[in-house]
Amino acid sequence: MKGWTRLHTADHPVEIGFVRGLLESEGIETRVQGMDLWTAAVEIYFADGARPSVWVRDAMLERARRVLAEADRRGQGEDWTCPDCGERLEGQFKACWRCARDRNDGHDNDHDNGHDDDEGSLRA
C-alpha cells in the first residue's frame, strides 16, 4: 500500500482491534491487513504478511508509534466500578460499557478500590 506503513502485527484479531481502536481514538486513520488469513493453517498463518496487521499513513507513523508507547507506559490502571450503574469494569476501559459514563468525567471513580489510575501495565 503506497503511502502506508505496517505499524503493528498481532497474533490475534482481538489485539488488532485494540490497537486499531487506540489509534483511531487519537484521530489516526488505520487500515487492517491479513484478517482473512489468521485462521488458516499454522504454516500459512506465520508466513510474513499472513498475520493480521495495522497500517497507518506514512505521515502519521511517528505519532502512531508514540500513541502505542504511551499506552504501554500508562498501563491498564486498576479495575473500577461505575458510580452511575454499579457495573464493575477492567482498568483499560475509560468508559462504562453499560451506561457510557466516562471514567474521568470530573469524579474520582477509583475511590472504590483506593488505587491510582496510573498503576499497572498495558501490552498493545
mmCIF file of C-alpha atoms in Angstrom:
data_model
loop_
_atom_site.group_PDB
_atom_site.id
_atom_site.type_symbol
_atom_site.label_atom_id
_atom_site.label_comp_id
_atom_site.label_asym_id
_atom_site.label_seq_id
_atom_site.Cartn_x
_atom_site.Cartn_y
_atom_site.Cartn_z
ATOM 1 C CA MET A 1 0.000 0.000 0.000
ATOM 2 C CA LYS A 2 1.771 3.084 -1.205
ATOM 3 C CA GLY A 3 1.889 5.802 1.418
ATOM 4 C CA TRP A 4 1.112 3.393 4.280
ATOM 5 C CA THR A 5 3.439 1.602 6.715
ATOM 6 C CA ARG A 6 2.818 -1.510 8.774
ATOM 7 C CA LEU A 7 2.885 -0.391 12.405
ATOM 8 C CA HIS A 8 1.878 -3.475 14.354
ATOM 9 C CA THR A 9 1.480 -7.178 13.655
ATOM 10 C CA ALA A 10 -0.539 -9.302 16.063
ATOM 11 C CA ASP A 11 -1.149 -12.923 16.883
ATOM 12 C CA HIS A 12 -4.912 -12.483 17.228
ATOM 13 C CA PRO A 13 -7.657 -10.254 15.778
ATOM 14 C CA VAL A 14 -8.632 -9.050 19.265
ATOM 15 C CA GLU A 15 -5.207 -7.481 19.621
ATOM 16 C CA ILE A 16 -5.598 -5.829 16.227
ATOM 17 C CA GLY A 17 -8.966 -4.445 17.275
ATOM 18 C CA PHE A 18 -7.460 -2.983 20.420
ATOM 19 C CA VAL A 19 -4.536 -1.340 18.619
ATOM 20 C CA ARG A 20 -6.757 -0.032 15.838
ATOM 21 C CA GLY A 21 -9.246 1.418 18.318
ATOM 22 C CA LEU A 22 -6.487 3.060 20.325
ATOM 23 C CA LEU A 23 -5.031 4.751 17.254
ATOM 24 C CA GLU A 24 -8.367 5.802 15.791
ATOM 25 C CA SER A 25 -9.439 7.306 19.124
ATOM 26 C CA GLU A 26 -6.421 9.597 18.674
ATOM 27 C CA GLY A 27 -7.529 10.585 15.168
ATOM 28 C CA ILE A 28 -5.043 8.349 13.351
ATOM 29 C CA GLU A 29 -6.511 6.674 10.266
ATOM 30 C CA THR A 30 -5.757 2.948 10.079
ATOM 31 C CA ARG A 31 -6.104 0.032 7.717
ATOM 32 C CA VAL A 32 -6.024 -3.624 8.671
ATOM 33 C CA GLN A 33 -4.451 -6.313 6.517
ATOM 34 C CA GLY A 34 -4.394 -10.087 6.868
ATOM 35 C CA MET A 35 -7.588 -10.641 8.851
ATOM 36 C CA ASP A 36 -8.828 -13.172 6.305
ATOM 37 C CA LEU A 37 -5.788 -15.381 6.762
ATOM 38 C CA TRP A 38 -5.463 -15.520 10.549
ATOM 39 C CA THR A 39 -7.477 -18.724 10.875
ATOM 40 C CA ALA A 40 -5.593 -20.507 8.100
ATOM 41 C CA ALA A 41 -3.186 -23.358 8.726
ATOM 42 C CA VAL A 42 -0.238 -22.605 11.013
ATOM 43 C CA GLU A 43 2.220 -22.774 8.124
ATOM 44 C CA ILE A 44 0.362 -20.016 6.322
ATOM 45 C CA TYR A 45 -0.519 -18.030 9.443
ATOM 46 C CA PHE A 46 3.070 -17.422 10.482
ATOM 47 C CA ALA A 47 4.227 -16.538 6.982
ATOM 48 C CA ASP A 48 5.183 -12.906 6.511
ATOM 49 C CA GLY A 49 2.087 -10.897 5.688
ATOM 50 C CA ALA A 50 -0.372 -13.596 6.743
ATOM 51 C CA ARG A 51 -0.836 -12.392 10.332
ATOM 52 C CA PRO A 52 -3.236 -9.511 10.950
ATOM 53 C CA SER A 53 -1.554 -6.124 10.994
ATOM 54 C CA VAL A 54 -2.444 -2.467 11.470
ATOM 55 C CA TRP A 55 -1.139 0.028 8.949
ATOM 56 C CA VAL A 56 -1.015 3.814 9.220
ATOM 57 C CA ARG A 57 -0.277 6.569 6.750
ATOM 58 C CA ASP A 58 3.442 7.289 6.482
ATOM 59 C CA ALA A 59 2.861 10.863 7.621
ATOM 60 C CA MET A 60 1.288 9.601 10.868
ATOM 61 C CA LEU A 61 3.797 6.833 11.619
ATOM 62 C CA GLU A 62 5.799 8.595 14.341
ATOM 63 C CA ARG A 63 2.641 9.863 16.059
ATOM 64 C CA ALA A 64 1.141 6.368 15.957
ATOM 65 C CA ARG A 65 4.303 4.918 17.491
ATOM 66 C CA ARG A 66 4.107 7.494 20.296
ATOM 67 C CA VAL A 67 0.437 6.623 20.947
ATOM 68 C CA LEU A 68 1.287 2.936 21.337
ATOM 69 C CA ALA A 69 4.307 3.691 23.512
ATOM 70 C CA GLU A 70 2.237 5.985 25.741
ATOM 71 C CA ALA A 71 -0.459 3.336 26.100
ATOM 72 C CA ASP A 72 2.179 0.866 27.222
ATOM 73 C CA ARG A 73 3.624 3.334 29.751
ATOM 74 C CA ARG A 74 0.209 4.418 31.004
ATOM 75 C CA GLY A 75 -0.838 0.899 31.794
ATOM 76 C CA GLN A 76 -4.224 -0.558 32.370
ATOM 77 C CA GLY A 77 -4.916 1.091 35.660
ATOM 78 C CA GLU A 78 -6.973 -0.590 38.297
ATOM 79 C CA ASP A 79 -10.418 -2.092 37.929
ATOM 80 C CA TRP A 80 -13.200 0.361 38.748
ATOM 81 C CA THR A 81 -16.902 0.467 39.475
ATOM 82 C CA CYS A 82 -19.169 2.826 37.572
ATOM 83 C CA PRO A 83 -20.769 5.193 40.080
ATOM 84 C CA ASP A 84 -23.908 5.517 37.923
ATOM 85 C CA CYS A 85 -24.895 1.908 37.236
ATOM 86 C CA GLY A 86 -22.572 -0.097 39.501
ATOM 87 C CA GLU A 87 -21.001 -2.106 36.660
ATOM 88 C CA ARG A 88 -17.542 -3.467 37.523
ATOM 89 C CA LEU A 89 -15.038 -2.697 34.734
ATOM 90 C CA GLU A 90 -11.461 -3.644 33.977
ATOM 91 C CA GLY A 91 -8.863 -0.900 34.221
ATOM 92 C CA GLN A 92 -8.294 -0.471 30.487
ATOM 93 C CA PHE A 93 -11.858 0.740 29.971
ATOM 94 C CA LYS A 94 -12.203 4.517 30.087
ATOM 95 C CA ALA A 95 -15.994 4.495 29.901
ATOM 96 C CA CYS A 96 -18.691 2.190 31.227
ATOM 97 C CA TRP A 97 -19.848 -0.226 28.557
ATOM 98 C CA ARG A 98 -23.309 -0.435 30.126
ATOM 99 C CA CYS A 99 -24.262 3.240 30.638
ATOM 100 C CA ALA A 100 -21.454 5.078 28.754
ATOM 101 C CA ARG A 101 -20.376 7.112 31.804
ATOM 102 C CA ASP A 102 -16.851 8.413 31.246
ATOM 103 C CA ARG A 103 -14.413 7.237 33.892
ATOM 104 C CA ASN A 104 -12.731 10.647 34.120
ATOM 105 C CA ASP A 105 -15.715 12.978 33.949
ATOM 106 C CA GLY A 106 -14.559 15.064 36.899
ATOM 107 C CA HIS A 107 -15.358 12.481 39.554
ATOM 108 C CA ASP A 108 -12.924 10.181 41.319
ATOM 109 C CA ASN A 109 -14.162 6.818 40.074
ATOM 110 C CA ASP A 110 -11.238 4.976 41.641
ATOM 111 C CA HIS A 111 -12.479 5.613 45.181
ATOM 112 C CA ASP A 112 -13.967 2.100 45.200
ATOM 113 C CA ASN A 113 -10.575 0.421 45.178
ATOM 114 C CA GLY A 114 -8.344 3.155 46.591
ATOM 115 C CA HIS A 115 -5.804 2.868 43.759
ATOM 116 C CA ASP A 116 -4.292 5.444 41.465
ATOM 117 C CA ASP A 117 -5.230 5.068 37.780
ATOM 118 C CA ASP A 118 -1.586 5.263 36.677
ATOM 119 C CA GLU A 119 -0.598 1.898 38.122
ATOM 120 C CA GLY A 120 -0.342 -1.270 36.088
ATOM 121 C CA SER A 121 0.889 -2.191 32.660
ATOM 122 C CA LEU A 122 -0.761 -2.477 29.281
ATOM 123 C CA ARG A 123 0.515 -4.512 26.394
ATOM 124 C CA ALA A 124 -0.773 -3.441 22.993
#
